[in-house]
Tab-separated table of C-alpha atoms and ligand atoms in Angstrom:
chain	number	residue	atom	x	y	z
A	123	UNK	CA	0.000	0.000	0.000
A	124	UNK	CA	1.195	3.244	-0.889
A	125	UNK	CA	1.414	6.462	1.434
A	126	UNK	CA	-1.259	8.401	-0.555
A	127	UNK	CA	-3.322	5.382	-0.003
A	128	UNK	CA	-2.195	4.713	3.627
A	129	UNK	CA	-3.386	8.994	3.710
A	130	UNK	CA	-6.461	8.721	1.707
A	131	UNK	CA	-7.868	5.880	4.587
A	132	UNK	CA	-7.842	7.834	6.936
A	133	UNK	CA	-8.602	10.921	5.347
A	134	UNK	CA	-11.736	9.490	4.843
A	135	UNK	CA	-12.241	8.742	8.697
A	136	UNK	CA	-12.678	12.456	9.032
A	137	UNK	CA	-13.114	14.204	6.113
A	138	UNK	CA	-16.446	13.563	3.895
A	139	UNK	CA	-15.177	11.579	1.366
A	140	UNK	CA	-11.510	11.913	1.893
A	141	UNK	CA	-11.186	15.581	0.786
A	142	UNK	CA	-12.515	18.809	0.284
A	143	UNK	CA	-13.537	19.121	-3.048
A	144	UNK	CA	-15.212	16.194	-4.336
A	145	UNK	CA	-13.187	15.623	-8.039
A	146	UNK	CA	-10.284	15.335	-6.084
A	147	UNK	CA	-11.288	12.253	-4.886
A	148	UNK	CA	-10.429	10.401	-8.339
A	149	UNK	CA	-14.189	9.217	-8.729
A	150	UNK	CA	-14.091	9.775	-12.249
A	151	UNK	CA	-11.142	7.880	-13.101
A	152	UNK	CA	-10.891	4.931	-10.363
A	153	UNK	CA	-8.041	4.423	-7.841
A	154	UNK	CA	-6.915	6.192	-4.684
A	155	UNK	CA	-6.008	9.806	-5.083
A	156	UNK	CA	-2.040	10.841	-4.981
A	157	UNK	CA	-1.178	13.145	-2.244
A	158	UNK	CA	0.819	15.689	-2.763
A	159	UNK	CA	3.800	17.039	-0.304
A	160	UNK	CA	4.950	19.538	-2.312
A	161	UNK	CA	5.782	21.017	-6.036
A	162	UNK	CA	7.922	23.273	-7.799
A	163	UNK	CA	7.910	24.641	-11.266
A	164	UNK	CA	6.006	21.970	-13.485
A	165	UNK	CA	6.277	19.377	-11.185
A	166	UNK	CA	4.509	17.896	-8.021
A	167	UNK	CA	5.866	15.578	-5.861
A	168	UNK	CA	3.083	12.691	-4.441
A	169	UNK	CA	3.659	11.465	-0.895
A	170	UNK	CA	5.708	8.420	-1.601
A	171	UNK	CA	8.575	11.053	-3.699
A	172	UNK	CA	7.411	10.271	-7.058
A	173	UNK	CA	7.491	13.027	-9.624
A	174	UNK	CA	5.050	14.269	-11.837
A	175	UNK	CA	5.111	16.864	-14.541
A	176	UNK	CA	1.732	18.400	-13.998
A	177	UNK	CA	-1.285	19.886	-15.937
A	178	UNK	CA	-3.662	20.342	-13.087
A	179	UNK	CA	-1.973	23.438	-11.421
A	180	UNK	CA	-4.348	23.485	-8.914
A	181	UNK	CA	-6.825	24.043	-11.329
A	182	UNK	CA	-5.458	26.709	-12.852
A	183	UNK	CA	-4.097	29.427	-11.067
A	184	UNK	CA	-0.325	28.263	-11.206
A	185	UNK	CA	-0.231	29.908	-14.757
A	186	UNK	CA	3.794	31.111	-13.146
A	187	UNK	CA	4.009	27.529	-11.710
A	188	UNK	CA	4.287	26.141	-8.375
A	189	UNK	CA	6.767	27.761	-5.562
A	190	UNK	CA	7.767	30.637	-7.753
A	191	UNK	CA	10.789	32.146	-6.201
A	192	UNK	CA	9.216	36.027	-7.083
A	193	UNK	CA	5.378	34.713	-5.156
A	194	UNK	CA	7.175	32.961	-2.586
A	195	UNK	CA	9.508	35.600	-1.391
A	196	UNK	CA	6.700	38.339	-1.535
A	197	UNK	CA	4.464	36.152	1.147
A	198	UNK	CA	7.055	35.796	3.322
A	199	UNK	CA	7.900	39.378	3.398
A	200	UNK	CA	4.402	39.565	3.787
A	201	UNK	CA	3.878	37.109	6.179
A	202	UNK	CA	5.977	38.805	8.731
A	203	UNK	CA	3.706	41.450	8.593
A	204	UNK	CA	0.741	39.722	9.913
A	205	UNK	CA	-1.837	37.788	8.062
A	206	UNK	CA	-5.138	39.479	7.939
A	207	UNK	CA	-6.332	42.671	10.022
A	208	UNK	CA	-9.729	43.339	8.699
A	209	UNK	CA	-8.759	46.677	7.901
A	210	UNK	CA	-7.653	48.144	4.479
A	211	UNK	CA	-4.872	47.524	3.251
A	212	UNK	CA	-2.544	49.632	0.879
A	213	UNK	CA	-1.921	46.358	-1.542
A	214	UNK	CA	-5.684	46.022	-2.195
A	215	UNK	CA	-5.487	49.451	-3.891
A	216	UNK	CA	-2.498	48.121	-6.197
A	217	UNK	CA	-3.704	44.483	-6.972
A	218	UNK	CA	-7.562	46.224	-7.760
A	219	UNK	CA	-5.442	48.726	-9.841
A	220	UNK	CA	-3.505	46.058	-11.890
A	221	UNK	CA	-7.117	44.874	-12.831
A	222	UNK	CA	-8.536	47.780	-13.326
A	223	UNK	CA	-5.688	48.558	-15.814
A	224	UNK	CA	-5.904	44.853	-16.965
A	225	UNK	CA	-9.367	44.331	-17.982
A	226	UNK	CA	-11.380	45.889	-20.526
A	227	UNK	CA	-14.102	45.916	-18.689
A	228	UNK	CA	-13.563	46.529	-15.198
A	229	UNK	CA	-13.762	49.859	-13.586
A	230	UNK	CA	-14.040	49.210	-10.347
A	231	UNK	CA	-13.307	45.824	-8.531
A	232	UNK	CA	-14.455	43.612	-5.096
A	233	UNK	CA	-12.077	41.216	-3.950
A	234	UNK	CA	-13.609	37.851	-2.586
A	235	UNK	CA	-11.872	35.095	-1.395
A	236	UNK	CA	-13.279	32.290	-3.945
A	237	UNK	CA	-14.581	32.592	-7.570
A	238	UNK	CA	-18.009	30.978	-6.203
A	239	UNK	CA	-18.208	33.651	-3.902
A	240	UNK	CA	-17.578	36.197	-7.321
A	241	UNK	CA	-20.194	34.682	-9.417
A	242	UNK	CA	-22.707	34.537	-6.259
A	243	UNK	CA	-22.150	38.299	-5.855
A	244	UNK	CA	-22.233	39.125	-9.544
A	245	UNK	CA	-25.427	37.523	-9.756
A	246	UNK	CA	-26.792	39.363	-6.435
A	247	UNK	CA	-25.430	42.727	-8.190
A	248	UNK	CA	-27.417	41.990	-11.512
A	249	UNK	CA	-30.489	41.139	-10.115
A	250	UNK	CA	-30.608	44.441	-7.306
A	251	UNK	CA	-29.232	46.420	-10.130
A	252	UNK	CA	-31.840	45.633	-12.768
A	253	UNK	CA	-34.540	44.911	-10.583
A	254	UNK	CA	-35.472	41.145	-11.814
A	255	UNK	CA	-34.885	37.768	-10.469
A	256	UNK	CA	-34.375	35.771	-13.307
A	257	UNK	CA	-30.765	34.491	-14.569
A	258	UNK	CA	-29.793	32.409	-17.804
A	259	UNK	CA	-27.044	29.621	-16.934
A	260	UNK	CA	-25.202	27.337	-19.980
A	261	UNK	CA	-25.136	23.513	-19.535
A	262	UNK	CA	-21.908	22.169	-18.514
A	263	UNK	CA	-20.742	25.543	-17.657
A	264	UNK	CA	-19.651	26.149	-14.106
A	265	UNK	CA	-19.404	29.081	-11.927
A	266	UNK	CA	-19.173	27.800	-8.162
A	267	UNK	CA	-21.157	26.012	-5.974
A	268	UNK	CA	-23.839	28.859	-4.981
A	269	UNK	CA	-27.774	27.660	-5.137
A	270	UNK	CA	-28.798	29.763	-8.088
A	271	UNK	CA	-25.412	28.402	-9.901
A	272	UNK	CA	-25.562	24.732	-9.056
A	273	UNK	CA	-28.109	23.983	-11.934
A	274	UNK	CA	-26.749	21.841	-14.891
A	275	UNK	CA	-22.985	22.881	-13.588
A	276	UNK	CA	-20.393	20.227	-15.302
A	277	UNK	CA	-16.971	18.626	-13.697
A	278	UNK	CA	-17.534	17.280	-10.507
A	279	UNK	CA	-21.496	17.538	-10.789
A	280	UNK	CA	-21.161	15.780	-13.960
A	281	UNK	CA	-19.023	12.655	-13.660
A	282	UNK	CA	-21.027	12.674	-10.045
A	283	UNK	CA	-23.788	12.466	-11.808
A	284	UNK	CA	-25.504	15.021	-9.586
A	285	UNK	CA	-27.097	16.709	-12.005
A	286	UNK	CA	-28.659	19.300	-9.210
A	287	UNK	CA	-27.806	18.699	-6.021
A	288	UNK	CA	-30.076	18.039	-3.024
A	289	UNK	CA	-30.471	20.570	-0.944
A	290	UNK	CA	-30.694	23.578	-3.552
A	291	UNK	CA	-34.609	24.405	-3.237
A	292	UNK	CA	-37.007	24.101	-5.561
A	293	UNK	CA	-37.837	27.873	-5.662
A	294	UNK	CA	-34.042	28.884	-5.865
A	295	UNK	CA	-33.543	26.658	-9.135
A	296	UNK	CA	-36.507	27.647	-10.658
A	297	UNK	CA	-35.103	31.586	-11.020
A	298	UNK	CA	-31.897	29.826	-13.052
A	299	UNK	CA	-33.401	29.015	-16.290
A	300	UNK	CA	-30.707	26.797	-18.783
A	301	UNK	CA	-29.527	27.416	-22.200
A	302	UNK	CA	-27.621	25.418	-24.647
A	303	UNK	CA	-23.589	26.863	-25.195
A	304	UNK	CA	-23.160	27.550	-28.533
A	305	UNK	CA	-26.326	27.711	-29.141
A	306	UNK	CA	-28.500	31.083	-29.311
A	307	UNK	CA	-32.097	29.793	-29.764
A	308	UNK	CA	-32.722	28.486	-26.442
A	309	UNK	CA	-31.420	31.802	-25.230
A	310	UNK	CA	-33.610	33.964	-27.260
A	311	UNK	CA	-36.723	31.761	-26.762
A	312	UNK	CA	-36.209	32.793	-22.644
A	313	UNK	CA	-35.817	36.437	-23.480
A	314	UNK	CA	-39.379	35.988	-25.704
A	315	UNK	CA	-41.389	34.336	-22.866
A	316	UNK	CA	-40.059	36.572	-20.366
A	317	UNK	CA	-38.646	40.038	-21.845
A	318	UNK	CA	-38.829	41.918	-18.728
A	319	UNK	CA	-37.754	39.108	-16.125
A	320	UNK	CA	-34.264	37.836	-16.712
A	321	UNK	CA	-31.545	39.785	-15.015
A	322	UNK	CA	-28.297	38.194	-16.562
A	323	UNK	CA	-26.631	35.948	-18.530
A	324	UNK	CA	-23.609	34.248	-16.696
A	325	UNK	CA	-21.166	33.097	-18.981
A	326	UNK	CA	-18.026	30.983	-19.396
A	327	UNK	CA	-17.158	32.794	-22.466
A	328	UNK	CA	-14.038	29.746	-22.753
A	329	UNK	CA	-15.889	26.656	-21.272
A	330	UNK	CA	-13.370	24.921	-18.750
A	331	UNK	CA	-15.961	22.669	-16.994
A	332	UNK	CA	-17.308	19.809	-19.238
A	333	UNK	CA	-13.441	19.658	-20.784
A	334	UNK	CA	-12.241	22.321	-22.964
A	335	UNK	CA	-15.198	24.112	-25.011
A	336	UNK	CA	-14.717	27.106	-26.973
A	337	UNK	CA	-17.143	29.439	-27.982
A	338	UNK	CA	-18.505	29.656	-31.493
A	339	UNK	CA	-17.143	32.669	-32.794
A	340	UNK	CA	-20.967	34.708	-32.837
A	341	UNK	CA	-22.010	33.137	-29.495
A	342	UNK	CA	-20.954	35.838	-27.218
A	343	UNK	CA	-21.519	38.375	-29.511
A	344	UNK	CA	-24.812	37.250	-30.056
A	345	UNK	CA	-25.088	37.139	-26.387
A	346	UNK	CA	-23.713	41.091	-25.763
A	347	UNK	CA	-26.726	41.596	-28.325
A	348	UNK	CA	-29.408	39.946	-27.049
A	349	UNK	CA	-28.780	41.124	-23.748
A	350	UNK	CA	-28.504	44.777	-24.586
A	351	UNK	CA	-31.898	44.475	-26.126
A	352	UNK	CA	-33.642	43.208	-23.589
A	353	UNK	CA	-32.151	45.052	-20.420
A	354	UNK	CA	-30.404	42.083	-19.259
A	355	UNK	CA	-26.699	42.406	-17.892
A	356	UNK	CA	-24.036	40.331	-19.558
A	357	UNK	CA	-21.835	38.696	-16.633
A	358	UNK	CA	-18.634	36.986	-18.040
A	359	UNK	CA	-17.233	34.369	-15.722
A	360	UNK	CA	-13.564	34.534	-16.655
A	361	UNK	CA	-12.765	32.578	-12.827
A	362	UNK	CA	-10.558	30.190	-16.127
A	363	UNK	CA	-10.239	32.612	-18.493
A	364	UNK	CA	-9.156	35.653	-16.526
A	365	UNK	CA	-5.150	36.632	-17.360
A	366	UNK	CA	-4.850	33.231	-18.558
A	367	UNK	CA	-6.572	33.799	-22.181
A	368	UNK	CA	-4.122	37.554	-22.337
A	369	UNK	CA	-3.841	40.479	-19.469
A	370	UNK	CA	-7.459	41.150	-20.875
A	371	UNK	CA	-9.038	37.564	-20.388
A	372	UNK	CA	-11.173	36.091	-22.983
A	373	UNK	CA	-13.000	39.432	-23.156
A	374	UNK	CA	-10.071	41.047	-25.121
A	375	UNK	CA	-9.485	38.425	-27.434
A	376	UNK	CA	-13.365	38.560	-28.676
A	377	UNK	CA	-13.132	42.294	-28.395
A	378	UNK	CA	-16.734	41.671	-26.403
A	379	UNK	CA	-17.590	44.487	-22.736
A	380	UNK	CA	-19.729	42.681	-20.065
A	381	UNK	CA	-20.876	44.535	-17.665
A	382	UNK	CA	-19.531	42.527	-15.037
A	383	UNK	CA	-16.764	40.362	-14.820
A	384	UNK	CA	-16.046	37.419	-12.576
A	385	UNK	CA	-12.049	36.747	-11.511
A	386	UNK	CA	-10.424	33.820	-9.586
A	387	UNK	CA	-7.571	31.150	-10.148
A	388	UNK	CA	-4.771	33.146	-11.651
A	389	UNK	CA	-5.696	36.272	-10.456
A	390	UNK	CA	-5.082	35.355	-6.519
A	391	UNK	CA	-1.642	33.484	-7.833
A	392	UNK	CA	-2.317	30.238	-6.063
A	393	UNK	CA	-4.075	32.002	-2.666
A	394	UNK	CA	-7.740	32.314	-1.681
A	395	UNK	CA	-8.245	35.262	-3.780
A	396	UNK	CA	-11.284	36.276	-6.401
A	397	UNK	CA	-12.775	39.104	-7.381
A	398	UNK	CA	-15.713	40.872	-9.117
A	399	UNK	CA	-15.883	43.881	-11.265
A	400	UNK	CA	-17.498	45.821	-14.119
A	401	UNK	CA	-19.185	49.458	-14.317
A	402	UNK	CA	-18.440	52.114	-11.995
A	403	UNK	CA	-22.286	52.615	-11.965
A	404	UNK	CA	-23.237	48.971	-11.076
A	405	UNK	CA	-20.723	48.316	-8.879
A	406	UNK	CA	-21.419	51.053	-6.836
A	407	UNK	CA	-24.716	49.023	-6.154
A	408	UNK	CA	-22.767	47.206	-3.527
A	409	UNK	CA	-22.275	48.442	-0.084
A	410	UNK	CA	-21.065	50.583	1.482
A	411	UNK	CA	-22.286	52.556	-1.547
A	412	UNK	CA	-25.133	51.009	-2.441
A	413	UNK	CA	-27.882	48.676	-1.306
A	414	UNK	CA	-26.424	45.250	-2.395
A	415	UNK	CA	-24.837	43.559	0.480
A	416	UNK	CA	-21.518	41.394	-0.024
A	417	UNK	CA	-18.609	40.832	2.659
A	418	UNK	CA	-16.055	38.487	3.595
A	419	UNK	CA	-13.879	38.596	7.091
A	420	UNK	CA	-10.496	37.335	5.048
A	421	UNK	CA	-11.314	39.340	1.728
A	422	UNK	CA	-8.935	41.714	0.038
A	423	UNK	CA	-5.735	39.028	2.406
A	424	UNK	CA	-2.829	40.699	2.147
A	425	UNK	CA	-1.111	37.397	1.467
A	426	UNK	CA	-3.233	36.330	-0.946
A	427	UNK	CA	-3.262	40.134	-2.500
A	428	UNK	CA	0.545	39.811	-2.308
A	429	UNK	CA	0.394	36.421	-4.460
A	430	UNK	CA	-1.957	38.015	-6.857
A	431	UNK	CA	0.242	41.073	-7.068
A	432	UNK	CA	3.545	38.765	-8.006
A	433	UNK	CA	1.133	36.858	-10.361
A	434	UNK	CA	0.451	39.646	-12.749
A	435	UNK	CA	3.886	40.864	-12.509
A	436	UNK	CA	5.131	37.866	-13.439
A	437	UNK	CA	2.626	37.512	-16.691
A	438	UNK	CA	2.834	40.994	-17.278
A	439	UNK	CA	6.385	40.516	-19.075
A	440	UNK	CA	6.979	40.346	-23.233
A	441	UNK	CA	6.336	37.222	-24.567
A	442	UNK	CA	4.226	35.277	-21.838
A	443	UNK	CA	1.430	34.701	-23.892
A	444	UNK	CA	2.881	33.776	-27.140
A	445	UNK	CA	4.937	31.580	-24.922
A	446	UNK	CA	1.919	29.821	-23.648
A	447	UNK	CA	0.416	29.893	-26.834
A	448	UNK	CA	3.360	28.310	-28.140
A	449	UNK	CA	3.651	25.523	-25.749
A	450	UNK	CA	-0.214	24.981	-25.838
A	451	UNK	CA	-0.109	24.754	-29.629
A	452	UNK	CA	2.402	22.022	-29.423
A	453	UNK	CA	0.643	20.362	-26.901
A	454	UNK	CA	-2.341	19.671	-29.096
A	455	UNK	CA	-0.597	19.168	-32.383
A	456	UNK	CA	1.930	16.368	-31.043
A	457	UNK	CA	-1.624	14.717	-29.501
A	458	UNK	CA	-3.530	15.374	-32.319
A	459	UNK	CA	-1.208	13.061	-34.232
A	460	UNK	CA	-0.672	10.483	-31.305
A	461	UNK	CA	-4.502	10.163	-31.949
A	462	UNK	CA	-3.649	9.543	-35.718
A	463	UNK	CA	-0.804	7.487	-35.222
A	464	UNK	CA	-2.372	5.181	-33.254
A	465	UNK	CA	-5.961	5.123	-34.986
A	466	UNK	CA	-7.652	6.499	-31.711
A	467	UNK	CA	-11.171	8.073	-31.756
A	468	UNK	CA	-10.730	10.903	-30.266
A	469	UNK	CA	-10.370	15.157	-30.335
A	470	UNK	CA	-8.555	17.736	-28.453
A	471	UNK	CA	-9.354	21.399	-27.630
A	472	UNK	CA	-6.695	23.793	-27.091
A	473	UNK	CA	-6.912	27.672	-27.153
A	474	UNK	CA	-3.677	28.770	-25.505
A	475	UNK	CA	-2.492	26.986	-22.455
A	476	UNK	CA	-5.525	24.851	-21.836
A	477	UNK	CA	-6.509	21.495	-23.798
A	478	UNK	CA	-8.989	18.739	-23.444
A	479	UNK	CA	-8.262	15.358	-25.335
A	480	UNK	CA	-11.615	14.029	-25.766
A	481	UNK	CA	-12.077	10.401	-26.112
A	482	UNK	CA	-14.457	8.377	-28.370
A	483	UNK	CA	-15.911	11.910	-29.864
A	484	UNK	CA	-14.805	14.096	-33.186
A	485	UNK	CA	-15.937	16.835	-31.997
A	486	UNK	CA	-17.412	18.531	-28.969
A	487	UNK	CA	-18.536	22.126	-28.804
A	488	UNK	CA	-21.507	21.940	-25.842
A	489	UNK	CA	-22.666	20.012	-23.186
A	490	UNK	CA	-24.344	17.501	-25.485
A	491	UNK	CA	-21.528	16.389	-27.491
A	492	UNK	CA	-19.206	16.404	-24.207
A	493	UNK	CA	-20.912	14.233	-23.053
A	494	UNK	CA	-21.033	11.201	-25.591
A	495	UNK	CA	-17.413	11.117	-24.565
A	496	UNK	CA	-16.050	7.855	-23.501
A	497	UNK	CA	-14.942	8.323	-19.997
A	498	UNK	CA	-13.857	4.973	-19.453
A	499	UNK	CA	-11.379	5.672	-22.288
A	500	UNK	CA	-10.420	8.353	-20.248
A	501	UNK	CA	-9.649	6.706	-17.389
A	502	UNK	CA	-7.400	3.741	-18.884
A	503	UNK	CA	-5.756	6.790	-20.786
A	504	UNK	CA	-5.532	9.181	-16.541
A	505	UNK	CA	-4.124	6.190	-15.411
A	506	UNK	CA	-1.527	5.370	-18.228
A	507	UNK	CA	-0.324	8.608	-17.960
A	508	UNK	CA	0.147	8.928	-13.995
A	509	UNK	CA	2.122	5.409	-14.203
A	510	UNK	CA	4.370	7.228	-17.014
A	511	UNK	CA	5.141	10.148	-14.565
A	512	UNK	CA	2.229	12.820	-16.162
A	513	UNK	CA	-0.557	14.444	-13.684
A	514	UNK	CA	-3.534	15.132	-15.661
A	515	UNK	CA	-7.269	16.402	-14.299
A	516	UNK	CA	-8.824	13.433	-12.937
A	517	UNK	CA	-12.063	13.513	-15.126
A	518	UNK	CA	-12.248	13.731	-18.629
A	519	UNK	CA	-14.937	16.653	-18.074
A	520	UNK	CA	-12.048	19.190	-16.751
A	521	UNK	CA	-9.235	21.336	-18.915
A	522	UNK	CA	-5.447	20.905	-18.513
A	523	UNK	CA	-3.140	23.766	-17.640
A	524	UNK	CA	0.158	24.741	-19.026
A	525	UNK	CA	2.320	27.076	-17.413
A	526	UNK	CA	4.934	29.309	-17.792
A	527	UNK	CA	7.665	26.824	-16.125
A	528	UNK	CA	6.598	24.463	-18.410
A	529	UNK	CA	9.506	23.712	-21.148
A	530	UNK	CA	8.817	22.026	-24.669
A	531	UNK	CA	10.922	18.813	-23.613
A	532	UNK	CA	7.797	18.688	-20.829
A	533	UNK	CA	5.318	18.856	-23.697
A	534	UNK	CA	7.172	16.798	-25.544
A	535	UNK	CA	7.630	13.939	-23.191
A	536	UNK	CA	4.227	14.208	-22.566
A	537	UNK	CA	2.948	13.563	-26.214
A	538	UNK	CA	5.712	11.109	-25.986
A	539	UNK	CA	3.998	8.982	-22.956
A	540	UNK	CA	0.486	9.837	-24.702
A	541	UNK	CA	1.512	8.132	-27.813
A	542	UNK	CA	2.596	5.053	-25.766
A	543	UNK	CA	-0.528	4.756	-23.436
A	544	UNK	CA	-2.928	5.456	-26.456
A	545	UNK	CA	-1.070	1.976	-28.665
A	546	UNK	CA	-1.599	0.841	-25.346
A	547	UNK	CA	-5.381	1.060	-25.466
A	548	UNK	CA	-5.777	-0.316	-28.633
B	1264	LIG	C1	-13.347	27.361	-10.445
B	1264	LIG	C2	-14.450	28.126	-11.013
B	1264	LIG	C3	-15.359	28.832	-10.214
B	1264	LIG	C4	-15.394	28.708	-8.730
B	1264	LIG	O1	-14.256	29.191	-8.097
B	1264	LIG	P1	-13.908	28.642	-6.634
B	1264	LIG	O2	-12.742	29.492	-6.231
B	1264	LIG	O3	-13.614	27.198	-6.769
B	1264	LIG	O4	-15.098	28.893	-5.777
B	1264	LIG	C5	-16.277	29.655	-10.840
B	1264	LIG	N1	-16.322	29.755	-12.173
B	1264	LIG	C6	-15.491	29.080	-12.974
B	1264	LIG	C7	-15.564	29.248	-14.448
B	1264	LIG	C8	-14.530	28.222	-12.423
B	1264	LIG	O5	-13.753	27.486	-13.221
């Protein structure tokens, strides 16, 4: 028996399922979860002191990697200082600057300690600021764990199979009405029954939770549109997507302005840090301003503030993203022709440094075609790769992360070890 199974045992004992976030648990891919003792740069080391180059990075804020020298340092320095007052602090002004100055969008910015906590206040701000109750939500898309949110929400709901979960009332799900990505009809039709009800649409404008989905390229415009027309706020959950798609997030690269913006992962460099901004004049809905009440006792941490601040410097140099897009490019050309090389059914997503490899599909652009997927494929192909020294997201419904200390011999040995566990398969 291994240590990480010797841990997850009695992890379990006390701890609902072993951990504290359900896909961590391995569900979706059999076998005991690895645990990890520590990581630096690309690589994580499992309790036992095996080695893995990994594409999980905590699920995506480790865009610099793990144990950056620059991050670590700043904490430290920070640390010393004392780890949370409940006061301001003058490093809340420069990390809500660096958005500010980041993001199209954003005017004015709340920190929060977790994206669900973001998209929960977003959706609070939408509906005081435009006076309705109603919100659109895509299928497979996820924005946190929040009632309203926890409708049709991908990853770990998905391969759970919990397509709801218990405990959300009736009454709370029934304000969340569900559209198909990609697809505007269903959207429109919702607007038509209800023109004056529906406060937002809440977005993933790059779809990170049912694998890797991209948007088609008149979706979100489309959406912007519709919205506009019928009064409706446009709320772009860029938790992923946020200084990982570009400084400007995915709302840059489709030249599209929502009026409010969700941030987490990257943004909080590897801390408890998210945030949520837009227009001066709807974020001043929230108190102390305004009548729309959000708060949060560790909020605005100057450690994790710190580690956001570092973050952005650190991507905020030439060349980061055309270095990502680089390595991510590689990435899914050396699989794409592991998949040909080996006759394998199956398709990858890539836009920058995240990819999907889907198995048992051609093509998958919603929730629909995600999931005719072949998740058992998936597993074999999770469980190849971990042998060969690769840590991928344990589900075949999540995205994998490249980062900046990744090198093209790591990409390359991982095609390398795809290649072999794919013959495998056959
Ligand atoms: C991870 C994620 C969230 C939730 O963030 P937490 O910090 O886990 O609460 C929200 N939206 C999207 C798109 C995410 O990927």
């Amino acid at each position: 028996m291994s240590t990480s199974d010797k841990l997850f045992l009695e992890a379990q004992q006390y701890i609902p399922g072993g951990v504290n976030s359900p896909v961590r648990a391995w569900r979706a891919v059999g076998g005991n979860p690895l645990f990890i003792q520590r990581g630096r740069g690309c690589r994580v080391m499992d309790a036992d002191g095996k080695e893995y180059v990994d594409y999980v990075g905590s699920w995506g804020p480790l865009i610099a990697g793990h144990a950056h020298p620059q991050i670590v340092k700043a904490i430290e320095e920070s640390l010393k200082r004392g780890t949370s007052f409940g006061a301001p602090t003058p490093k809340e002004i420069e990390l809500a600057k660096a958005i500010v100055d980041a993001v199209p969008s954003i005017e004015k910015v709340r920190l929060t300690s977790s994206g669900t906590e973001a998209t929960m206040t977003a959706l609070r701000l939408a509906r005081g600021y435009t006076q309705r109750s109603k919100i659109i939500k895509f299928d497979g898309c996820y924005h946190g764990h929040s009632d309203a949110l926890l409708v049709r929400a991908g990853s770990g709901a998905l391969t759970l199979s919990l397509p709801d979960s218990h405990g959300v009332p009736e009454a709370f799900a029934s304000q969340t009405l569900v559209a198909k990505y990609n697809d505007l009809t269903s959207v429109a039709a919702y607007f038509e029954a209800d023109p004056n009800g529906i406060a937002a649409i809440i977005v993933e404008p790059i779809a990170g939770n049912m694998g890797l989905v991209l948007p088609k390229p008149e979706f979100l415009a489309e959406l912007r549109q519709l919205t506009q027309q019928y009064g409706a706020l446009l709320i772009f959950d860029e938790v992923i997507s946020g200084f990982r798609m570009g400084r400007g997030g995915a709302q840059e690269l489709y030249k599209l302005t929502p009026d409010l913006t969700c941030l987490g992962k990257v943004v909080g460099g590897g801390m408890p840090l998210a945030a949520v901004g837009g227009k001066r004049e709807i974020m001043d809905q929230l108190a102390p301003v305004g009548s729309v009440y959000q708060a949060g006792t560790l909020s605005g941490n100057p450690l994790a503030v710190t580690a956001g601040i570092e973050t952005l410097k650190i991507i905020n140099t030439p060349g980061t993203y055309e270095r990502l897009n680089e390595l991510g490019t590689m990435m899914a050309e050396g699989l794409r022709q592991a998949i040909k090389d080996t006759g394998t059914l199956a398709c990858v997503n890539q836009i920058g440094s995240m990819f999907t490899l889907f198995f048992g599909v051609h093509a998958v652009h919603d929730r629909t075609t995600a999931a005719r997927s072949d998740t058992k494929a998936f597993a074999r192909y999770f469980q190849g790769m971990i042998e060969r020294g690769v840590y991928l997201p344990p589900s075949q419904f999540e995205t994998a992360f490249i980062s900046l200390a990744h090198s093209e011999a790591d990409v390359q040995e991982t095609v390398a070890a795809a290649k072999e566990v794919l013959r495998s398969m056959r």
